[in-house]
């Protein structure tokens, strides 16, 4: 079971500022997801190789060829803040 | 500086190398260094939601080439994983890397330290994507914001983790040098540490001498030159030894090397969280690397610097120094051997050494020997250098003139024969013509003749110089010497 401390830890790692109410809601939702996983865990997987994919594909690759990029202005268009050609983000050196 | 004698230093290095692909790891954006900020990006490498990364086959092959050169086992199955952390250099909040199933494991690298050879184990080699570049607005202390350039984001990175086999800061620097040399030789990385193509982190711990368990390790980041690797580790070894001597424990942490200030400082835990919550990357299917693919890459492996150095000594009888210089890059060794393969009907048995001398003293005077491209595209191709040496061998030009011709060849890209023909540099080796010049020089220098008669043999040297000057340096020196000898002998009688 996931407790409040776990939720706070994950929230901190993902830089999410959750209110007390949200922390509690997340705790409940995460636990219900884990309960669902327990149901899945009940399936007999004897002799089945673990996989991260539902499709039976390997080695999907591309040749090393340069393709057009998106124009600089388009890439910067959605930036909340910019400084010339650069994205501007809040200071990340912490005291 | 070495560690206090009662401690043994244990170091492992993690080296990140940008692979020399034209396009990025998971998209077709170019990898060219130095472009205008954010001009080489697309939704994939900017981490927009809903995009689909596709693996660059060349990146896999370059990493396989490196793995095989280090004698690693290339795993038949490997996959990518998401490494989660939250930082503005990576907008999708995870880096595509490899975790439990890396591309290759269990290799080794030979290093030379204090004239002896040591084998350093390589634990694993895996692929990942580079992240964007952050610069602080203003100074570090007063910065209100950071600025991000995502051109580097998604460039293929190969991370190679050594085993904790290194026993001193000097060995760590030697490992990094040898590592870089192999990568550059293989053509998988340009090795440019200033531009960040090769970056290094170190894990270092101390333990009482004789102990077999590892001490608490500290990771040091930001080691961007051979010198910094050594300096940072020397500082850290000293810091840890002092802490241990004082009975303080070592905290397992990540420290940042401040090159300008010459010390390591603790990085705050928020700057560097170790909880990455890896899981298999669902957007990429696994890789299956069969033995046929491995064999193909293995067969195309070039001879490595160390083996080539040993062969140059054994096969050509070169001094170790020459072999070192000539194998500093793949292109230079190739160049040297290409000259040797050219015909040289009048050359002596010492030709390999003579060619080595010309490459070392003349070619490397005008081109940097460790610059693969500069050597490979030399204005004087190996064929032209061989042609120049043939003109010396058959007496057409003197060695002295040949050096001038070499410079002219470099400037004009013409071959030696063309320059020598046009500029009339052909050596005067006609005995009658040269005899007449010697006679006139002797006639014009009665004082030298008198000196010689009085036993001042040095006067002959002065006459020799006059003859060479009169012929614009083109006279065959051996012949001039013999003619002078004969004619002076007659005078003396």
PDB file of C-alpha atoms in Angstrom, chain B residues 10-279:
ATOM      1  CA  UNK B  10      39.770   3.218  -5.713  1.00  0.00           C
ATOM      2  CA  UNK B  11      38.488   5.047  -8.780  1.00  0.00           C
ATOM      3  CA  UNK B  12      36.016   4.197 -11.518  1.00  0.00           C
ATOM      4  CA  UNK B  13      35.229   6.473 -14.462  1.00  0.00           C
ATOM      5  CA  UNK B  14      32.013   7.030 -16.377  1.00  0.00           C
ATOM      6  CA  UNK B  15      32.696   8.536 -19.759  1.00  0.00           C
ATOM      7  CA  UNK B  16      30.029  10.025 -21.993  1.00  0.00           C
ATOM      8  CA  UNK B  17      30.967  10.269 -25.644  1.00  0.00           C
ATOM      9  CA  UNK B  18      28.940  11.910 -28.392  1.00  0.00           C
ATOM     10  CA  UNK B  19      28.801   9.536 -31.322  1.00  0.00           C
ATOM     11  CA  UNK B  20      29.749  10.788 -34.766  1.00  0.00           C
ATOM     12  CA  UNK B  21      26.403  10.430 -36.463  1.00  0.00           C
ATOM     13  CA  UNK B  22      24.999  12.987 -38.864  1.00  0.00           C
ATOM     14  CA  UNK B  23      21.546  12.909 -37.278  1.00  0.00           C
ATOM     15  CA  UNK B  24      20.330  12.581 -33.706  1.00  0.00           C
ATOM     16  CA  UNK B  25      19.665   9.376 -31.760  1.00  0.00           C
ATOM     17  CA  UNK B  26      15.897   9.276 -32.233  1.00  0.00           C
ATOM     18  CA  UNK B  27      15.101  11.899 -34.894  1.00  0.00           C
ATOM     19  CA  UNK B  28      16.558  13.326 -38.097  1.00  0.00           C
ATOM     20  CA  UNK B  29      17.781  16.657 -36.707  1.00  0.00           C
ATOM     21  CA  UNK B  30      21.463  17.330 -37.461  1.00  0.00           C
ATOM     22  CA  UNK B  31      24.131  17.012 -34.764  1.00  0.00           C
ATOM     23  CA  UNK B  32      26.384  19.810 -36.038  1.00  0.00           C
ATOM     24  CA  UNK B  33      28.098  21.726 -33.231  1.00  0.00           C
ATOM     25  CA  UNK B  34      27.898  25.502 -33.046  1.00  0.00           C
ATOM     26  CA  UNK B  35      24.621  26.173 -34.896  1.00  0.00           C
ATOM     27  CA  UNK B  36      22.337  29.026 -33.784  1.00  0.00           C
ATOM     28  CA  UNK B  37      20.586  28.057 -30.523  1.00  0.00           C
ATOM     29  CA  UNK B  38      17.406  26.010 -30.942  1.00  0.00           C
ATOM     30  CA  UNK B  39      17.798  25.886 -34.734  1.00  0.00           C
ATOM     31  CA  UNK B  40      18.342  22.105 -34.814  1.00  0.00           C
ATOM     32  CA  UNK B  41      15.329  20.738 -33.025  1.00  0.00           C
ATOM     33  CA  UNK B  42      11.989  19.124 -33.755  1.00  0.00           C
ATOM     34  CA  UNK B  43       9.071  17.893 -31.643  1.00  0.00           C
ATOM     35  CA  UNK B  44      10.899  14.591 -30.952  1.00  0.00           C
ATOM     36  CA  UNK B  45      14.083  16.061 -29.470  1.00  0.00           C
ATOM     37  CA  UNK B  46      12.167  18.826 -27.727  1.00  0.00           C
ATOM     38  CA  UNK B  47      10.186  16.150 -25.941  1.00  0.00           C
ATOM     39  CA  UNK B  48       6.722  17.152 -27.130  1.00  0.00           C
ATOM     40  CA  UNK B  49       3.916  14.817 -26.110  1.00  0.00           C
ATOM     41  CA  UNK B  50       2.767  12.231 -28.629  1.00  0.00           C
ATOM     42  CA  UNK B  51       5.937  11.986 -30.732  1.00  0.00           C
ATOM     43  CA  UNK B  52       7.565   8.714 -31.685  1.00  0.00           C
ATOM     44  CA  UNK B  53      11.349   8.262 -31.404  1.00  0.00           C
ATOM     45  CA  UNK B  54      13.049   5.930 -33.897  1.00  0.00           C
ATOM     46  CA  UNK B  55      16.516   4.473 -33.221  1.00  0.00           C
ATOM     47  CA  UNK B  56      19.413   5.636 -35.409  1.00  0.00           C
ATOM     48  CA  UNK B  57      21.025   2.429 -36.705  1.00  0.00           C
ATOM     49  CA  UNK B  58      24.420   4.093 -37.135  1.00  0.00           C
ATOM     50  CA  UNK B  59      24.519   4.987 -33.433  1.00  0.00           C
ATOM     51  CA  UNK B  60      23.976   1.334 -32.534  1.00  0.00           C
ATOM     52  CA  UNK B  61      26.749   0.286 -34.900  1.00  0.00           C
ATOM     53  CA  UNK B  62      29.225   2.874 -33.625  1.00  0.00           C
ATOM     54  CA  UNK B  63      28.576   1.729 -30.054  1.00  0.00           C
ATOM     55  CA  UNK B  64      28.966  -1.917 -31.129  1.00  0.00           C
ATOM     56  CA  UNK B  65      32.273  -1.053 -32.803  1.00  0.00           C
ATOM     57  CA  UNK B  66      33.512   0.525 -29.583  1.00  0.00           C
ATOM     58  CA  UNK B  67      32.252  -2.367 -27.463  1.00  0.00           C
ATOM     59  CA  UNK B  68      34.069  -4.890 -29.664  1.00  0.00           C
ATOM     60  CA  UNK B  69      37.265  -2.834 -29.621  1.00  0.00           C
ATOM     61  CA  UNK B  70      37.161  -3.054 -25.818  1.00  0.00           C
ATOM     62  CA  UNK B  71      36.521  -6.789 -26.037  1.00  0.00           C
ATOM     63  CA  UNK B  72      33.033  -6.431 -24.548  1.00  0.00           C
ATOM     64  CA  UNK B  73      30.273  -8.977 -24.892  1.00  0.00           C
ATOM     65  CA  UNK B  74      27.554  -7.447 -27.089  1.00  0.00           C
ATOM     66  CA  UNK B  75      24.267  -8.566 -25.586  1.00  0.00           C
ATOM     67  CA  UNK B  76      21.991 -10.411 -28.003  1.00  0.00           C
ATOM     68  CA  UNK B  77      19.016  -8.559 -26.583  1.00  0.00           C
ATOM     69  CA  UNK B  78      18.926  -5.054 -25.247  1.00  0.00           C
ATOM     70  CA  UNK B  79      16.354  -2.362 -24.764  1.00  0.00           C
ATOM     71  CA  UNK B  80      15.934   1.271 -23.878  1.00  0.00           C
ATOM     72  CA  UNK B  81      14.589   2.582 -20.602  1.00  0.00           C
ATOM     73  CA  UNK B  82      13.237   5.854 -19.350  1.00  0.00           C
ATOM     74  CA  UNK B  83      15.333   7.542 -16.688  1.00  0.00           C
ATOM     75  CA  UNK B  84      13.135  10.053 -14.926  1.00  0.00           C
ATOM     76  CA  UNK B  85      14.307  13.305 -13.505  1.00  0.00           C
ATOM     77  CA  UNK B  86      13.006  16.807 -13.563  1.00  0.00           C
ATOM     78  CA  UNK B  87      15.324  19.417 -14.927  1.00  0.00           C
ATOM     79  CA  UNK B  88      14.915  22.152 -17.542  1.00  0.00           C
ATOM     80  CA  UNK B  89      17.583  20.661 -19.813  1.00  0.00           C
ATOM     81  CA  UNK B  90      15.109  17.894 -20.681  1.00  0.00           C
ATOM     82  CA  UNK B  91      11.511  18.973 -21.207  1.00  0.00           C
ATOM     83  CA  UNK B  92       9.909  15.529 -21.322  1.00  0.00           C
ATOM     84  CA  UNK B  93      11.226  14.852 -17.802  1.00  0.00           C
ATOM     85  CA  UNK B  94      12.869  11.593 -18.702  1.00  0.00           C
ATOM     86  CA  UNK B  95      15.970  10.702 -20.630  1.00  0.00           C
ATOM     87  CA  UNK B  96      15.892   7.713 -22.944  1.00  0.00           C
ATOM     88  CA  UNK B  97      18.779   5.560 -21.738  1.00  0.00           C
ATOM     89  CA  UNK B  98      19.527   1.904 -21.076  1.00  0.00           C
ATOM     90  CA  UNK B  99      19.362   0.326 -17.662  1.00  0.00           C
ATOM     91  CA  UNK B 100      18.997  -3.370 -16.952  1.00  0.00           C
ATOM     92  CA  UNK B 101      19.795  -4.531 -20.462  1.00  0.00           C
ATOM     93  CA  UNK B 102      22.719  -2.453 -21.792  1.00  0.00           C
ATOM     94  CA  UNK B 103      24.179  -2.891 -25.260  1.00  0.00           C
ATOM     95  CA  UNK B 104      27.425  -4.440 -24.051  1.00  0.00           C
ATOM     96  CA  UNK B 105      29.238  -5.584 -20.896  1.00  0.00           C
ATOM     97  CA  UNK B 106      32.534  -6.941 -19.580  1.00  0.00           C
ATOM     98  CA  UNK B 107      35.409  -5.476 -21.564  1.00  0.00           C
ATOM     99  CA  UNK B 108      38.857  -4.065 -20.880  1.00  0.00           C
ATOM    100  CA  UNK B 109      41.232  -1.272 -21.786  1.00  0.00           C
ATOM    101  CA  UNK B 110      45.018  -1.443 -21.523  1.00  0.00           C
ATOM    102  CA  UNK B 111      46.708   1.656 -20.191  1.00  0.00           C
ATOM    103  CA  UNK B 112      50.378   2.553 -19.848  1.00  0.00           C
ATOM    104  CA  UNK B 113      51.413   4.065 -16.564  1.00  0.00           C
ATOM    105  CA  UNK B 114      55.021   4.740 -15.521  1.00  0.00           C
ATOM    106  CA  UNK B 115      56.287   2.517 -18.309  1.00  0.00           C
ATOM    107  CA  UNK B 116      54.201  -0.461 -17.184  1.00  0.00           C
ATOM    108  CA  UNK B 117      50.980  -1.740 -18.651  1.00  0.00           C
ATOM    109  CA  UNK B 118      47.751  -2.200 -16.681  1.00  0.00           C
ATOM    110  CA  UNK B 119      44.419  -3.693 -17.691  1.00  0.00           C
ATOM    111  CA  UNK B 120      41.352  -1.757 -16.584  1.00  0.00           C
ATOM    112  CA  UNK B 121      38.022  -3.538 -16.672  1.00  0.00           C
ATOM    113  CA  UNK B 122      35.012  -2.073 -18.428  1.00  0.00           C
ATOM    114  CA  UNK B 123      31.756  -2.868 -16.733  1.00  0.00           C
ATOM    115  CA  UNK B 124      29.177  -1.762 -19.256  1.00  0.00           C
ATOM    116  CA  UNK B 125      28.588   0.316 -22.335  1.00  0.00           C
ATOM    117  CA  UNK B 126      25.199   1.708 -23.193  1.00  0.00           C
ATOM    118  CA  UNK B 127      23.431   4.231 -25.370  1.00  0.00           C
ATOM    119  CA  UNK B 128      21.350   7.223 -24.404  1.00  0.00           C
ATOM    120  CA  UNK B 129      20.329  10.640 -25.639  1.00  0.00           C
ATOM    121  CA  UNK B 130      22.082  13.853 -24.726  1.00  0.00           C
ATOM    122  CA  UNK B 131      20.120  16.657 -23.078  1.00  0.00           C
ATOM    123  CA  UNK B 132      19.895  20.382 -23.778  1.00  0.00           C
ATOM    124  CA  UNK B 133      22.488  22.909 -22.728  1.00  0.00           C
ATOM    125  CA  UNK B 134      21.810  25.286 -19.845  1.00  0.00           C
ATOM    126  CA  UNK B 135      23.496  28.613 -19.378  1.00  0.00           C
ATOM    127  CA  UNK B 136      22.925  30.893 -16.464  1.00  0.00           C
ATOM    128  CA  UNK B 137      21.767  34.413 -17.095  1.00  0.00           C
ATOM    129  CA  UNK B 138      24.438  36.611 -15.573  1.00  0.00           C
ATOM    130  CA  UNK B 139      26.762  35.186 -12.955  1.00  0.00           C
ATOM    131  CA  UNK B 140      26.141  31.995 -11.028  1.00  0.00           C
ATOM    132  CA  UNK B 141      25.492  33.945  -7.832  1.00  0.00           C
ATOM    133  CA  UNK B 142      23.149  36.584  -9.202  1.00  0.00           C
ATOM    134  CA  UNK B 143      21.390  34.560 -11.917  1.00  0.00           C
ATOM    135  CA  UNK B 144      17.641  35.098 -11.942  1.00  0.00           C
ATOM    136  CA  UNK B 145      17.020  32.714 -14.811  1.00  0.00           C
ATOM    137  CA  UNK B 146      18.613  29.984 -16.858  1.00  0.00           C
ATOM    138  CA  UNK B 147      18.627  29.847 -20.635  1.00  0.00           C
ATOM    139  CA  UNK B 148      18.213  26.644 -22.602  1.00  0.00           C
ATOM    140  CA  UNK B 149      19.479  25.586 -26.024  1.00  0.00           C
ATOM    141  CA  UNK B 150      18.067  22.237 -27.181  1.00  0.00           C
ATOM    142  CA  UNK B 151      20.342  21.712 -30.194  1.00  0.00           C
ATOM    143  CA  UNK B 152      22.302  19.115 -28.228  1.00  0.00           C
ATOM    144  CA  UNK B 153      19.164  17.423 -26.971  1.00  0.00           C
ATOM    145  CA  UNK B 154      18.869  13.986 -28.563  1.00  0.00           C
ATOM    146  CA  UNK B 155      22.458  13.747 -29.813  1.00  0.00           C
ATOM    147  CA  UNK B 156      23.560  10.099 -29.404  1.00  0.00           C
ATOM    148  CA  UNK B 157      25.636   9.535 -26.292  1.00  0.00           C
ATOM    149  CA  UNK B 158      27.559   6.410 -25.431  1.00  0.00           C
ATOM    150  CA  UNK B 159      28.194   5.912 -21.730  1.00  0.00           C
ATOM    151  CA  UNK B 160      31.036   3.605 -20.766  1.00  0.00           C
ATOM    152  CA  UNK B 161      31.484   2.664 -17.118  1.00  0.00           C
ATOM    153  CA  UNK B 162      34.835   1.321 -15.996  1.00  0.00           C
ATOM    154  CA  UNK B 163      35.260  -1.111 -13.147  1.00  0.00           C
ATOM    155  CA  UNK B 164      36.710   0.392  -9.966  1.00  0.00           C
ATOM    156  CA  UNK B 165      40.163  -0.735 -11.106  1.00  0.00           C
ATOM    157  CA  UNK B 166      41.960   2.601 -11.168  1.00  0.00           C
ATOM    158  CA  UNK B 167      44.317   3.181  -8.244  1.00  0.00           C
ATOM    159  CA  UNK B 168      45.415   6.806  -8.563  1.00  0.00           C
ATOM    160  CA  UNK B 169      44.401  10.111 -10.153  1.00  0.00           C
ATOM    161  CA  UNK B 170      47.283   9.612 -12.611  1.00  0.00           C
ATOM    162  CA  UNK B 171      45.854   6.266 -13.675  1.00  0.00           C
ATOM    163  CA  UNK B 172      42.442   7.848 -14.114  1.00  0.00           C
ATOM    164  CA  UNK B 173      43.918  10.483 -16.431  1.00  0.00           C
ATOM    165  CA  UNK B 174      45.860   7.772 -18.314  1.00  0.00           C
ATOM    166  CA  UNK B 175      42.663   5.738 -18.715  1.00  0.00           C
ATOM    167  CA  UNK B 176      40.779   8.715 -20.100  1.00  0.00           C
ATOM    168  CA  UNK B 177      43.600   9.455 -22.560  1.00  0.00           C
ATOM    169  CA  UNK B 178      43.756   5.854 -23.765  1.00  0.00           C
ATOM    170  CA  UNK B 179      39.965   5.713 -23.948  1.00  0.00           C
ATOM    171  CA  UNK B 180      39.803   8.876 -26.017  1.00  0.00           C
ATOM    172  CA  UNK B 181      42.542   7.629 -28.356  1.00  0.00           C
ATOM    173  CA  UNK B 182      40.599   4.423 -29.075  1.00  0.00           C
ATOM    174  CA  UNK B 183      37.355   6.312 -29.747  1.00  0.00           C
ATOM    175  CA  UNK B 184      39.016   8.790 -32.070  1.00  0.00           C
ATOM    176  CA  UNK B 185      40.865   5.952 -33.807  1.00  0.00           C
ATOM    177  CA  UNK B 186      37.625   4.056 -34.329  1.00  0.00           C
ATOM    178  CA  UNK B 187      36.003   7.167 -35.750  1.00  0.00           C
ATOM    179  CA  UNK B 188      33.115   6.897 -33.287  1.00  0.00           C
ATOM    180  CA  UNK B 189      33.713  10.236 -31.480  1.00  0.00           C
ATOM    181  CA  UNK B 190      35.725  13.342 -32.311  1.00  0.00           C
ATOM    182  CA  UNK B 191      37.107  13.363 -28.752  1.00  0.00           C
ATOM    183  CA  UNK B 192      36.773  17.130 -28.443  1.00  0.00           C
ATOM    184  CA  UNK B 193      36.555  17.706 -24.690  1.00  0.00           C
ATOM    185  CA  UNK B 194      36.295  21.489 -25.024  1.00  0.00           C
ATOM    186  CA  UNK B 195      33.131  21.191 -27.100  1.00  0.00           C
ATOM    187  CA  UNK B 196      31.823  18.532 -24.721  1.00  0.00           C
ATOM    188  CA  UNK B 197      32.022  15.623 -27.179  1.00  0.00           C
ATOM    189  CA  UNK B 198      33.710  13.654 -24.415  1.00  0.00           C
ATOM    190  CA  UNK B 199      32.734  14.171 -20.750  1.00  0.00           C
ATOM    191  CA  UNK B 200      33.765  12.367 -17.647  1.00  0.00           C
ATOM    192  CA  UNK B 201      32.417  11.681 -14.147  1.00  0.00           C
ATOM    193  CA  UNK B 202      34.429   9.817 -11.530  1.00  0.00           C
ATOM    194  CA  UNK B 203      33.585   7.623  -8.565  1.00  0.00           C
ATOM    195  CA  UNK B 204      36.259   7.691  -5.907  1.00  0.00           C
ATOM    196  CA  UNK B 205      36.680   6.099  -2.504  1.00  0.00           C
ATOM    197  CA  UNK B 206      39.488   5.254  -0.109  1.00  0.00           C
ATOM    198  CA  UNK B 207      39.978   2.114   1.932  1.00  0.00           C
ATOM    199  CA  UNK B 208      42.629   1.019   4.402  1.00  0.00           C
ATOM    200  CA  UNK B 209      45.469  -0.609   2.499  1.00  0.00           C
ATOM    201  CA  UNK B 210      44.964  -4.361   2.472  1.00  0.00           C
ATOM    202  CA  UNK B 211      41.186  -4.121   2.806  1.00  0.00           C
ATOM    203  CA  UNK B 212      39.131  -5.805   0.122  1.00  0.00           C
ATOM    204  CA  UNK B 213      35.801  -4.127   0.803  1.00  0.00           C
ATOM    205  CA  UNK B 214      35.061  -0.827  -0.911  1.00  0.00           C
ATOM    206  CA  UNK B 215      34.869   2.400   1.050  1.00  0.00           C
ATOM    207  CA  UNK B 216      32.004   4.870   0.719  1.00  0.00           C
ATOM    208  CA  UNK B 217      32.194   6.385  -2.736  1.00  0.00           C
ATOM    209  CA  UNK B 218      31.734   9.938  -3.856  1.00  0.00           C
ATOM    210  CA  UNK B 219      30.771  10.826  -7.400  1.00  0.00           C
ATOM    211  CA  UNK B 220      32.470  13.842  -8.951  1.00  0.00           C
ATOM    212  CA  UNK B 221      30.873  15.554 -11.906  1.00  0.00           C
ATOM    213  CA  UNK B 222      32.062  18.102 -14.418  1.00  0.00           C
ATOM    214  CA  UNK B 223      35.496  16.753 -15.319  1.00  0.00           C
ATOM    215  CA  UNK B 224      36.007  18.168 -18.774  1.00  0.00           C
ATOM    216  CA  UNK B 225      39.735  17.775 -19.411  1.00  0.00           C
ATOM    217  CA  UNK B 226      42.528  15.309 -18.638  1.00  0.00           C
ATOM    218  CA  UNK B 227      44.014  17.860 -16.306  1.00  0.00           C
ATOM    219  CA  UNK B 228      40.746  18.428 -14.470  1.00  0.00           C
ATOM    220  CA  UNK B 229      40.227  14.695 -13.989  1.00  0.00           C
ATOM    221  CA  UNK B 230      43.586  14.450 -12.292  1.00  0.00           C
ATOM    222  CA  UNK B 231      43.291  17.678 -10.290  1.00  0.00           C
ATOM    223  CA  UNK B 232      39.759  16.975  -9.079  1.00  0.00           C
ATOM    224  CA  UNK B 233      40.650  13.437  -8.021  1.00  0.00           C
ATOM    225  CA  UNK B 234      43.818  14.610  -6.274  1.00  0.00           C
ATOM    226  CA  UNK B 235      41.764  17.148  -4.346  1.00  0.00           C
ATOM    227  CA  UNK B 236      39.080  14.593  -3.499  1.00  0.00           C
ATOM    228  CA  UNK B 237      41.560  11.928  -2.383  1.00  0.00           C
ATOM    229  CA  UNK B 238      43.164  14.430  -0.049  1.00  0.00           C
ATOM    230  CA  UNK B 239      39.775  15.597   1.279  1.00  0.00           C
ATOM    231  CA  UNK B 240      38.623  12.043   1.966  1.00  0.00           C
ATOM    232  CA  UNK B 241      41.927  11.057   3.590  1.00  0.00           C
ATOM    233  CA  UNK B 242      41.715  14.044   5.938  1.00  0.00           C
ATOM    234  CA  UNK B 243      38.108  13.223   6.828  1.00  0.00           C
ATOM    235  CA  UNK B 244      38.953   9.579   7.506  1.00  0.00           C
ATOM    236  CA  UNK B 245      42.045  10.480   9.524  1.00  0.00           C
ATOM    237  CA  UNK B 246      39.897  12.801  11.631  1.00  0.00           C
ATOM    238  CA  UNK B 247      37.512   9.938  12.285  1.00  0.00           C
ATOM    239  CA  UNK B 248      34.707  11.507  10.250  1.00  0.00           C
ATOM    240  CA  UNK B 249      32.793   9.280   7.910  1.00  0.00           C
ATOM    241  CA  UNK B 250      32.510   9.858   4.169  1.00  0.00           C
ATOM    242  CA  UNK B 251      29.033  10.795   3.022  1.00  0.00           C
ATOM    243  CA  UNK B 252      27.911   9.055  -0.166  1.00  0.00           C
ATOM    244  CA  UNK B 253      27.130  12.036  -2.352  1.00  0.00           C
ATOM    245  CA  UNK B 254      27.651  13.779  -5.641  1.00  0.00           C
ATOM    246  CA  UNK B 255      30.173  16.586  -5.719  1.00  0.00           C
ATOM    247  CA  UNK B 256      30.836  19.144  -8.377  1.00  0.00           C
ATOM    248  CA  UNK B 257      34.374  20.019  -9.462  1.00  0.00           C
ATOM    249  CA  UNK B 258      34.861  23.784  -9.537  1.00  0.00           C
ATOM    250  CA  UNK B 259      37.807  23.972 -11.916  1.00  0.00           C
ATOM    251  CA  UNK B 260      38.357  27.716 -11.488  1.00  0.00           C
ATOM    252  CA  UNK B 261      38.481  27.442  -7.717  1.00  0.00           C
ATOM    253  CA  UNK B 262      40.273  24.092  -7.530  1.00  0.00           C
ATOM    254  CA  UNK B 263      37.915  22.247  -5.191  1.00  0.00           C
ATOM    255  CA  UNK B 264      34.939  19.895  -5.188  1.00  0.00           C
ATOM    256  CA  UNK B 265      31.729  20.993  -3.514  1.00  0.00           C
ATOM    257  CA  UNK B 266      28.734  19.011  -2.437  1.00  0.00           C
ATOM    258  CA  UNK B 267      25.773  19.203  -4.806  1.00  0.00           C
ATOM    259  CA  UNK B 268      22.498  19.764  -3.014  1.00  0.00           C
ATOM    260  CA  UNK B 269      20.270  16.752  -2.972  1.00  0.00           C
ATOM    261  CA  UNK B 270      17.608  18.592  -4.965  1.00  0.00           C
ATOM    262  CA  UNK B 271      20.084  19.233  -7.759  1.00  0.00           C
ATOM    263  CA  UNK B 272      20.699  15.561  -8.061  1.00  0.00           C
ATOM    264  CA  UNK B 273      18.136  12.997  -7.011  1.00  0.00           C
ATOM    265  CA  UNK B 274      19.170   9.383  -7.382  1.00  0.00           C
ATOM    266  CA  UNK B 275      15.619   8.094  -7.591  1.00  0.00           C
ATOM    267  CA  UNK B 276      15.256   7.728 -11.344  1.00  0.00           C
ATOM    268  CA  UNK B 277      12.268   5.336 -11.468  1.00  0.00           C
ATOM    269  CA  UNK B 278      13.553   3.530 -14.553  1.00  0.00           C
ATOM    270  CA  UNK B 279      11.140   1.534 -16.658  1.00  0.00           C
TER     271      UNK B 279
END
